[in-house]
PDB file of C-alpha atoms in Angstrom:
ATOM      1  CA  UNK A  15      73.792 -25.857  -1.717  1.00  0.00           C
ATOM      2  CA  UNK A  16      71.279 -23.444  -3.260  1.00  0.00           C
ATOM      3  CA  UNK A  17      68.718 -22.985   0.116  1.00  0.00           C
ATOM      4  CA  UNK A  18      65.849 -23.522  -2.180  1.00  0.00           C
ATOM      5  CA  UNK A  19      67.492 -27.190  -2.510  1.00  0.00           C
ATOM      6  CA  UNK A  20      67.538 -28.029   1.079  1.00  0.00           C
ATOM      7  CA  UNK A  21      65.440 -30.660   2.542  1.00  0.00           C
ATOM      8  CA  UNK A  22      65.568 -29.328   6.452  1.00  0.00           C
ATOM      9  CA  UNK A  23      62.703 -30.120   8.121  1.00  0.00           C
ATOM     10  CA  UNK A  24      60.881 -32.275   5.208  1.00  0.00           C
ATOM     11  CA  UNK A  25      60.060 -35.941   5.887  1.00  0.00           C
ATOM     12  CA  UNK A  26      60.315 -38.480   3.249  1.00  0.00           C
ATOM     13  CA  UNK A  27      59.082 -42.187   2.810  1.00  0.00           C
ATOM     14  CA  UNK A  28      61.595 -44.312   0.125  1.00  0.00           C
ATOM     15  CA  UNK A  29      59.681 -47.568  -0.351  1.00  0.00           C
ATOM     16  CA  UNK A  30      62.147 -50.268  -1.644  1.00  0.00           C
ATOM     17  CA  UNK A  31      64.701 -47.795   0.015  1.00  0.00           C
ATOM     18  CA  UNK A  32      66.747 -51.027   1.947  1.00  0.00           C
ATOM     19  CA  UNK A  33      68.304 -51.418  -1.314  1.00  0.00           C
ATOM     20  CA  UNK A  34      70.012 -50.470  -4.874  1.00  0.00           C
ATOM     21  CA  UNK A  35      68.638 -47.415  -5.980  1.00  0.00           C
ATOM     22  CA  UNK A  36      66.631 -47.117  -3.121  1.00  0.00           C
ATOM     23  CA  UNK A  37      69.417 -46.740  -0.787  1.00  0.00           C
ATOM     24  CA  UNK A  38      71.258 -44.626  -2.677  1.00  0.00           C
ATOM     25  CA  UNK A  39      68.416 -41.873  -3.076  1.00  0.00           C
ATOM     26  CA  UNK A  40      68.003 -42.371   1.059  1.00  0.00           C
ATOM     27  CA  UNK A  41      71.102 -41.142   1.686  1.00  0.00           C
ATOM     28  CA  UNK A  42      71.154 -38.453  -0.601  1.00  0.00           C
ATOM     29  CA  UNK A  43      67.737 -37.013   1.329  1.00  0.00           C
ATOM     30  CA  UNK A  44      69.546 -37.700   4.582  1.00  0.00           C
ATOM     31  CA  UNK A  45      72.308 -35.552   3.430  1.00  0.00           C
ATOM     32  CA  UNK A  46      69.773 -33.021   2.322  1.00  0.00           C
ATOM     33  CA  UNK A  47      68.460 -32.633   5.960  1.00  0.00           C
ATOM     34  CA  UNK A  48      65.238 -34.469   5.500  1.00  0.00           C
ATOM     35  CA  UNK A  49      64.007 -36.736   7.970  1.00  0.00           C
ATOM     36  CA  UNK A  50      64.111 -40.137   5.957  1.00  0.00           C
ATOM     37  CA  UNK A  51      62.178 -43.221   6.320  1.00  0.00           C
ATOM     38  CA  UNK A  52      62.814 -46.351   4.405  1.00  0.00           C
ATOM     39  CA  UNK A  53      60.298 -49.354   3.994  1.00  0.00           C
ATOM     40  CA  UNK A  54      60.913 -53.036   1.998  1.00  0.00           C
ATOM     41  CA  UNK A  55      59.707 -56.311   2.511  1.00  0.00           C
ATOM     42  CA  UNK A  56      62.904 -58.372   2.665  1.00  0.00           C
ATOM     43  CA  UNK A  57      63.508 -58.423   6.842  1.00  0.00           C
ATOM     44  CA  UNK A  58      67.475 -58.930   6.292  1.00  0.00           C
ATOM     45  CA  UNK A  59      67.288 -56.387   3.543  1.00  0.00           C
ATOM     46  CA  UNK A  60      65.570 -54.016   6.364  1.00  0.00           C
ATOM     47  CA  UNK A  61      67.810 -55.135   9.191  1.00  0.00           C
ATOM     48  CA  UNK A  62      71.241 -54.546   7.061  1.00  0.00           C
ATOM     49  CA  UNK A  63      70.062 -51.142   5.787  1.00  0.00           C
ATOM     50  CA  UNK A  64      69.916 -49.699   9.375  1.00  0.00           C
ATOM     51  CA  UNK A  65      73.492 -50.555   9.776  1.00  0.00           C
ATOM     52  CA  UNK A  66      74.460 -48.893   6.844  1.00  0.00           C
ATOM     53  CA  UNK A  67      72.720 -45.780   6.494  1.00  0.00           C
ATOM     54  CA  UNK A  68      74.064 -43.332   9.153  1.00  0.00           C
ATOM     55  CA  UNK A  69      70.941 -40.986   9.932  1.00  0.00           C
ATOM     56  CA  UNK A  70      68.233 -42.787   8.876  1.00  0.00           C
ATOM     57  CA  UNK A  71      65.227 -42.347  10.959  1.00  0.00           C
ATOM     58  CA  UNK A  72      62.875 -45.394  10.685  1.00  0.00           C
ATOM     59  CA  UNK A  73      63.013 -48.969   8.905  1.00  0.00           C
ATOM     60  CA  UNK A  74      59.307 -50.301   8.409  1.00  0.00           C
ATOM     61  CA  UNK A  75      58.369 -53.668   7.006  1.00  0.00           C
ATOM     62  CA  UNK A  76      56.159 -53.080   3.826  1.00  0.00           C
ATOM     63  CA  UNK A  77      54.657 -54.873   1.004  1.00  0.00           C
ATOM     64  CA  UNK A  78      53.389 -51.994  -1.601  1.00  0.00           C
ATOM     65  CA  UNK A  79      50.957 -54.326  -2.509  1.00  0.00           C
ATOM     66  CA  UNK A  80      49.316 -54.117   0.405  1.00  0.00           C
ATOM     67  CA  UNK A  81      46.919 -51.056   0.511  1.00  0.00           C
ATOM     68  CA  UNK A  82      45.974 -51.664   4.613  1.00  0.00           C
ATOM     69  CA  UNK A  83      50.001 -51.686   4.765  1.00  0.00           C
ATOM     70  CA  UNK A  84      50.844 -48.834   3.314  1.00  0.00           C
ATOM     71  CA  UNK A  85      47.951 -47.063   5.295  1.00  0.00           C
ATOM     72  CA  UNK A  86      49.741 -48.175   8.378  1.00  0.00           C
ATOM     73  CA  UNK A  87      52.921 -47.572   7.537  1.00  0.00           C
ATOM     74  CA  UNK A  88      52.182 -44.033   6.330  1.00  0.00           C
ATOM     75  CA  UNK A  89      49.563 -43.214   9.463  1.00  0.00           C
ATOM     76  CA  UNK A  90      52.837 -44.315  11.534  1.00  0.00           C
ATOM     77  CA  UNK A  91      54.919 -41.841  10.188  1.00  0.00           C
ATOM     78  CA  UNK A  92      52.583 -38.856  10.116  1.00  0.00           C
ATOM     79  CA  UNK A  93      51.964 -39.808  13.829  1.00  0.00           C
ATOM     80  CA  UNK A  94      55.929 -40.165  14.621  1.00  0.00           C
ATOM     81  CA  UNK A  95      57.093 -37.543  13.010  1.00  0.00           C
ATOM     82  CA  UNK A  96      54.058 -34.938  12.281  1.00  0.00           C
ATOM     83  CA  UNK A  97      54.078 -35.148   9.126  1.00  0.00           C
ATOM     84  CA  UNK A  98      55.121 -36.770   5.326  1.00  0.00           C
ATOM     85  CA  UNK A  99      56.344 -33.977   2.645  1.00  0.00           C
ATOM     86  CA  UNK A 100      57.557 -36.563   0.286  1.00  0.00           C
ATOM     87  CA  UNK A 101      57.421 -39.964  -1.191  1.00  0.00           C
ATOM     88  CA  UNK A 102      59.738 -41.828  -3.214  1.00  0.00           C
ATOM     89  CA  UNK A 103      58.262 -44.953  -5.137  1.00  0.00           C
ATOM     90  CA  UNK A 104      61.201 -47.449  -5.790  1.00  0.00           C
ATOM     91  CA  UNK A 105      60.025 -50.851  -4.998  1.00  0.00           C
ATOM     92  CA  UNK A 106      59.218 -53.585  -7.296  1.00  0.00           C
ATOM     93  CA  UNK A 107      60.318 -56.363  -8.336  1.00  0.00           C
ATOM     94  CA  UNK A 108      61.719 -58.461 -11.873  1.00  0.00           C
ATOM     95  CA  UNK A 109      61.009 -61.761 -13.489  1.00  0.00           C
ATOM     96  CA  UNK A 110      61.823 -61.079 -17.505  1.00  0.00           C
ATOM     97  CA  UNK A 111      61.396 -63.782 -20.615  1.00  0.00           C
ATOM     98  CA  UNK A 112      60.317 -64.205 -23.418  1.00  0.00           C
ATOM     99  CA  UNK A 113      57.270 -62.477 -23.834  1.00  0.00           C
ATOM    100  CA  UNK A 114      55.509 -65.810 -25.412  1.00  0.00           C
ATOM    101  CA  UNK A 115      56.352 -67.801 -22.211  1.00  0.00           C
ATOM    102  CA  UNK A 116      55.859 -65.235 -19.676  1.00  0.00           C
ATOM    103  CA  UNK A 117      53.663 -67.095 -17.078  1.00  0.00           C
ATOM    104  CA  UNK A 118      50.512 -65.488 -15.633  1.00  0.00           C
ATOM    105  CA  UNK A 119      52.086 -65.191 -12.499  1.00  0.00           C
ATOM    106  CA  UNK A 120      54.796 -63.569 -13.548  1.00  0.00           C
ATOM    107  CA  UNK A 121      53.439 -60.498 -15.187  1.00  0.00           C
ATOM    108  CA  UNK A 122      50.993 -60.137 -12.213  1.00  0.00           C
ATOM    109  CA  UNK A 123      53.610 -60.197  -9.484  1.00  0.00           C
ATOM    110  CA  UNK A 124      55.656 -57.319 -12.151  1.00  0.00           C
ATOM    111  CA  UNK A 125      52.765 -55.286 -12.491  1.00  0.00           C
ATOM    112  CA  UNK A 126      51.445 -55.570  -9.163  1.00  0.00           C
ATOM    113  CA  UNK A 127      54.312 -54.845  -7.759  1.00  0.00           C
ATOM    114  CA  UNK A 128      55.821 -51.928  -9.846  1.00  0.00           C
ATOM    115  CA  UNK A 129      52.833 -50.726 -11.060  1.00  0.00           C
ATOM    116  CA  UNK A 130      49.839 -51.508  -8.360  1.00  0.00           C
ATOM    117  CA  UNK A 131      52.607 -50.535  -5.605  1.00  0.00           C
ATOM    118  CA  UNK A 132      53.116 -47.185  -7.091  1.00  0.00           C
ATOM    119  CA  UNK A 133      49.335 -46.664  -7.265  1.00  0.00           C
ATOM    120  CA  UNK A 134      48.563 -47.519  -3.591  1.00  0.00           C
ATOM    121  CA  UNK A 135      51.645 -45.745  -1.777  1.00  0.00           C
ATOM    122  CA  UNK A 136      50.982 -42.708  -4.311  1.00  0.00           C
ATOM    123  CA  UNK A 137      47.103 -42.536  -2.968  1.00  0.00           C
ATOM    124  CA  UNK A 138      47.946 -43.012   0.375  1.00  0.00           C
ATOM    125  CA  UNK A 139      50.337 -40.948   0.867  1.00  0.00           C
ATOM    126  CA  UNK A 140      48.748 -38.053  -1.261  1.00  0.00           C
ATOM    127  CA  UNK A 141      45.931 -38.135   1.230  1.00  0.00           C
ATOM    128  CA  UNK A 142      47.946 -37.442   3.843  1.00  0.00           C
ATOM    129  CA  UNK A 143      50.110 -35.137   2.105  1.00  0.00           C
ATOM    130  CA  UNK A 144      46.370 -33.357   1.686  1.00  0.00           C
ATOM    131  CA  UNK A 145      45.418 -33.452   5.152  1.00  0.00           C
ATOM    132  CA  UNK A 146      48.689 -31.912   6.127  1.00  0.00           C
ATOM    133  CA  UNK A 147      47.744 -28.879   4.438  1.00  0.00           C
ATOM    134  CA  UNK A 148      51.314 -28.406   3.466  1.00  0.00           C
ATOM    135  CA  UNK A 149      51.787 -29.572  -0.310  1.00  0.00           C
ATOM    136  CA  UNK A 150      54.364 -32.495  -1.387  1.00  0.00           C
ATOM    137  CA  UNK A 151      56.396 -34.176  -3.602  1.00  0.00           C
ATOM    138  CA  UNK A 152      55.902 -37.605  -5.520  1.00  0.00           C
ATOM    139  CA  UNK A 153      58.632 -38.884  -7.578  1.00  0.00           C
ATOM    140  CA  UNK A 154      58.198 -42.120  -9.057  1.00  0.00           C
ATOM    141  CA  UNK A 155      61.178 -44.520 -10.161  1.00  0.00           C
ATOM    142  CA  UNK A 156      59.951 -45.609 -14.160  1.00  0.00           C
ATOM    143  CA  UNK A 157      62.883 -46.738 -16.419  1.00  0.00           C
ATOM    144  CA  UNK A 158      64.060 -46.082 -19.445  1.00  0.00           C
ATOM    145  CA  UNK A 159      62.240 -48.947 -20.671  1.00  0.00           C
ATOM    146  CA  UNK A 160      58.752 -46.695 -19.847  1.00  0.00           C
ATOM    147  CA  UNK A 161      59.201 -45.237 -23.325  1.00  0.00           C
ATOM    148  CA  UNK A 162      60.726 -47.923 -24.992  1.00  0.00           C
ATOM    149  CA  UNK A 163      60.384 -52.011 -25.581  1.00  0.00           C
ATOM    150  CA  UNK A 164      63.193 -54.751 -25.542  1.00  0.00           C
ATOM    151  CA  UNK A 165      63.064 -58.605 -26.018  1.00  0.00           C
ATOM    152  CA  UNK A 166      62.580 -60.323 -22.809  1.00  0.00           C
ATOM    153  CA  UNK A 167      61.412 -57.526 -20.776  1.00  0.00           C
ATOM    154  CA  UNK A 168      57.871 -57.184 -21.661  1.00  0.00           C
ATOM    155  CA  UNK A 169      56.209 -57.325 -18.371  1.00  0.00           C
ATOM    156  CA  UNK A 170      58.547 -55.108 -16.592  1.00  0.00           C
ATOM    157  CA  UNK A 171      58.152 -52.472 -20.071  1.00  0.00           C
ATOM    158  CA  UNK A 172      54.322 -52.446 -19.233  1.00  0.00           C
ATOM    159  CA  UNK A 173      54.589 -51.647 -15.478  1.00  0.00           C
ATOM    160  CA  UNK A 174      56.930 -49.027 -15.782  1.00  0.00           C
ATOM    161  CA  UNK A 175      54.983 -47.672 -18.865  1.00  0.00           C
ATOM    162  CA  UNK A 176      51.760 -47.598 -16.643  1.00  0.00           C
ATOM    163  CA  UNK A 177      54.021 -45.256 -14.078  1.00  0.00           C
ATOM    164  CA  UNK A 178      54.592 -42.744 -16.410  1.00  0.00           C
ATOM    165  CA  UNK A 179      50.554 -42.390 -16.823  1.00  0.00           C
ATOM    166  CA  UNK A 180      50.122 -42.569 -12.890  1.00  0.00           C
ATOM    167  CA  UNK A 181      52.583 -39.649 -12.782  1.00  0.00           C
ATOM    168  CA  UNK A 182      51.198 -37.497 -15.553  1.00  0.00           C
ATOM    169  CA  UNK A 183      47.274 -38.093 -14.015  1.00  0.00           C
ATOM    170  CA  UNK A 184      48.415 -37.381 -10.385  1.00  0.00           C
ATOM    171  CA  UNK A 185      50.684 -34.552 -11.072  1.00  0.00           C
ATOM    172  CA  UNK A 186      46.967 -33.218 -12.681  1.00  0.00           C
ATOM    173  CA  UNK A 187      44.925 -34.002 -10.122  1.00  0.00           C
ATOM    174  CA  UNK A 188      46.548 -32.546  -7.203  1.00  0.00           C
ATOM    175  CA  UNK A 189      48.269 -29.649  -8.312  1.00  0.00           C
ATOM    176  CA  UNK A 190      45.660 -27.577  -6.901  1.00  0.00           C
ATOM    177  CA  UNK A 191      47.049 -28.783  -3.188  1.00  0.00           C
ATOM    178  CA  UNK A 192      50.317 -28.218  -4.331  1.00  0.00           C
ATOM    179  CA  UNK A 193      52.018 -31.746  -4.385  1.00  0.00           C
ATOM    180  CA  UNK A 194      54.416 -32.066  -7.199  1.00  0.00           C
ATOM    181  CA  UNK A 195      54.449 -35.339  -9.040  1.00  0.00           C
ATOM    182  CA  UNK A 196      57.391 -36.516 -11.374  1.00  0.00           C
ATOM    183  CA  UNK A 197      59.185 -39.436 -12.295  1.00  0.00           C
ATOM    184  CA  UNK A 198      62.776 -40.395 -12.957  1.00  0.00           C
ATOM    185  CA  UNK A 199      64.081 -42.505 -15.507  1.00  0.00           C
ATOM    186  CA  UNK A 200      67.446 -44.662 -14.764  1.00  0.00           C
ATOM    187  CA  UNK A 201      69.137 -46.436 -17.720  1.00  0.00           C
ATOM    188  CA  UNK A 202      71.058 -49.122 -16.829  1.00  0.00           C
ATOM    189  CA  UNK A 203      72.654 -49.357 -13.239  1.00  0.00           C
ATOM    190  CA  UNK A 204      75.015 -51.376 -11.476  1.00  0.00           C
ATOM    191  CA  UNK A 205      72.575 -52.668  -8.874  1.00  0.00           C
ATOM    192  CA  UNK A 206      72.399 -55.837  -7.187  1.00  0.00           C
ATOM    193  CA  UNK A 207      69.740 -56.997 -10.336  1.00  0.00           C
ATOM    194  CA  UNK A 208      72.217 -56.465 -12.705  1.00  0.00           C
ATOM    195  CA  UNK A 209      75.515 -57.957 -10.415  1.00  0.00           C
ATOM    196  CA  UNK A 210      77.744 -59.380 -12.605  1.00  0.00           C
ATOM    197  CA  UNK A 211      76.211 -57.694 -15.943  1.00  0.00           C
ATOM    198  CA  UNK A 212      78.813 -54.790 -16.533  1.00  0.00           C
ATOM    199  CA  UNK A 213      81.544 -57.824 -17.128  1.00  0.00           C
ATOM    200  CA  UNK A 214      79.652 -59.462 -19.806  1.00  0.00           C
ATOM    201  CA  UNK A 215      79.413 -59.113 -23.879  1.00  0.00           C
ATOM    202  CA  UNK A 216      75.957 -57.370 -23.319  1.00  0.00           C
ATOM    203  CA  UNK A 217      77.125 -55.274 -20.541  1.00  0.00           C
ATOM    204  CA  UNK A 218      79.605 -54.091 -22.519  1.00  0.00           C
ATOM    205  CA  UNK A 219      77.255 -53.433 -25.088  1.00  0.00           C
ATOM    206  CA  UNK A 220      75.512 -51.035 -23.291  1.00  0.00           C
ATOM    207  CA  UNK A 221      78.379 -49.354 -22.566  1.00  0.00           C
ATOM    208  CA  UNK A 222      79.013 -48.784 -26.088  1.00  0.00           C
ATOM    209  CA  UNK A 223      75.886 -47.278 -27.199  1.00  0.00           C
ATOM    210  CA  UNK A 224      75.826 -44.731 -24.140  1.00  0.00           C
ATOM    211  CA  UNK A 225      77.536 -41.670 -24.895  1.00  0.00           C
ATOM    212  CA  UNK A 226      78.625 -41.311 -21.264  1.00  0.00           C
ATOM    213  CA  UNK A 227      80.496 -44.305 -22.201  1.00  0.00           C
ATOM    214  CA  UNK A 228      79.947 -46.376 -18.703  1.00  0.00           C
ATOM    215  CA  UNK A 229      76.623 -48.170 -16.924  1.00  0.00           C
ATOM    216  CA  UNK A 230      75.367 -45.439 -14.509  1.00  0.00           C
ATOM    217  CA  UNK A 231      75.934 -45.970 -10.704  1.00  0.00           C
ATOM    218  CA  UNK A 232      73.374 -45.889  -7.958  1.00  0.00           C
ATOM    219  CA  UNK A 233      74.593 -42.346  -6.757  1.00  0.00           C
ATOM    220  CA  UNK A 234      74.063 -40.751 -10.152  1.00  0.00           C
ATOM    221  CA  UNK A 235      70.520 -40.605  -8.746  1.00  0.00           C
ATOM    222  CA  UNK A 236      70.774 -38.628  -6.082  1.00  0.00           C
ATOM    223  CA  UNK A 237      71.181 -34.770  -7.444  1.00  0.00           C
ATOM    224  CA  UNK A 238      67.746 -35.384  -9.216  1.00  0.00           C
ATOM    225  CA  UNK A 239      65.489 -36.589  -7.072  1.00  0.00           C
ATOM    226  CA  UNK A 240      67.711 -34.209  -3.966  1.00  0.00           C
ATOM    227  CA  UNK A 241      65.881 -31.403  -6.778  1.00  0.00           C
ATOM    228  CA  UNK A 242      62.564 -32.884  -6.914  1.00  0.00           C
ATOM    229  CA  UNK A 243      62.181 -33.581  -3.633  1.00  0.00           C
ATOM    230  CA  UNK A 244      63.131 -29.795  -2.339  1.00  0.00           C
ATOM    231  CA  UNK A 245      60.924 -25.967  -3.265  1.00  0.00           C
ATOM    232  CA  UNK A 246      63.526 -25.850  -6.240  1.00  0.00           C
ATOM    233  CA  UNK A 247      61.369 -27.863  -7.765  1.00  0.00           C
ATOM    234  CA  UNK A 248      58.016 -26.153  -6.740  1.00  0.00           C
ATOM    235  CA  UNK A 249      56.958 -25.786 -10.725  1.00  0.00           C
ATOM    236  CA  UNK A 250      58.141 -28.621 -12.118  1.00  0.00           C
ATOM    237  CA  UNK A 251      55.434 -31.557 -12.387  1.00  0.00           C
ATOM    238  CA  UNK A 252      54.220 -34.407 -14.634  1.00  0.00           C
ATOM    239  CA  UNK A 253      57.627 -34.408 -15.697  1.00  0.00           C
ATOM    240  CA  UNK A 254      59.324 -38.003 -16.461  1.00  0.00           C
ATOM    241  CA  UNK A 255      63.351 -37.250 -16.874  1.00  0.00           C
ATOM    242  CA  UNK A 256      66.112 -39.788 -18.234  1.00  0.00           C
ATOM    243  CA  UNK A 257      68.874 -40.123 -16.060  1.00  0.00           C
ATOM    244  CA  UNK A 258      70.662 -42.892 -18.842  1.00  0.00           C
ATOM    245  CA  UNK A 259      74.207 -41.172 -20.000  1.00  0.00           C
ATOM    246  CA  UNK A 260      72.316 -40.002 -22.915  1.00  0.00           C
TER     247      UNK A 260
END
């Protein structure tokens, strides 16, 4: 590994991190050398991570909805381990339908949770990030579905459209105290959302029209934000990149 690529010494928050994509990314910083915290609010999906991530340093309970939360949360770890050098915003959650009889309910608990989430932990965390004196990194999960539309999905489209102009403002913003903000873009994964998917006539649909020929798996993830999380990636910001097959 390229030493500008290393993540020794760095400590990194994963919020939805007891799970799918989440996880994977975890593990990858573990293997990087960074001291890595996970958060979620599902207690068995907290309580079953620990078992399975070898290294990981902390599991805390957290809605990202929750601004007094995620003030907590982050205040713990600065306090525990001395500092926070980066911040990986994966939680959220899905509902989908048709967009004419998508409740009201539905689209708020989306957006809140992809989109408000990403907000809060991203202010919170920058702040301490700033206080540290030390610069960080931001990456944001969007989708693929950020820069484009599809029936059924037009709540979760919207939230992870919104991320991509949280990531572009912030990486503005705080530039000048030298925290990096991008954002990643999955395709489709194999992911405990989309169980079962891969098998069917739509799954295999997808496969078709992605020139890497196959869905993408969680540990395709890894390399990417491993880069945006480490100094290699000290110039690179407001960037949103497509990791889809093509």
């Amino acid at each position: 590994m390229l030493e500008s690529m290393s993540l020794r010494g760095r400590v990194a928050l994963v919020t939805g991190g007891n799970g799918g994509l989440g996880k994977a990314i975890a593990a990858g910083l573990i293997a990087g050398g960074a001291t890595t915290t996970v958060s979620g609010r599902d207690r068995a999906k907290n309580s079953n991570v620990r078992e399975k991530i070898d290294g990981l340093a902390e599991v805390f309970e957290l809605d990202v909805r929750d601004e007094m939360s995620a003030e907590s949360v982050i205040s713990e770890i600065v306090t525990k381990f001395g500092r926070l050098d980066v911040l990986i915003n994966c939680a959220g959650s899905f509902r989908g339908g048709a967009a004419v009889e998508l409740s009201l309910d539905d689209w708020e608990e989306v957006i809140s949770s992809h989109l408000t989430g990403t907000f809060i932990c991203l202010k919170v965390a920058a702040k301490a990030m700033i206080q540290g004196g030390r610069g960080g990194k931001i990456i944001n999960i969007g989708s693929m579905y950020s820069l484009f539309g599809a029936p059924d999905f037009a709540d979760y489209a919207a939230a992870k459209a919104g991320v991509l102009g949280l990531t572009r403002s912030f990486a503005v913003e705080l530039g000048r105290h030298h925290i990096q903000v991008n954002a990643i873009l999955p395709g489709w994964y194999e992911t405990d959302l989309t169980r079962g998917m891969p098998e069917t006539a739509t799954g295999e649909e997808i496969r078709r029209r992605t020139p890497a020929g196959r869905w993408g798996r969680p540990d395709d993830l890894v390399a990417i934000a491993v880069l945006l999380a480490s100094p290699a990636s000290d110039f690179i910001s407001g960037a949103c990149i497509p990791v889809d097959g093509g």
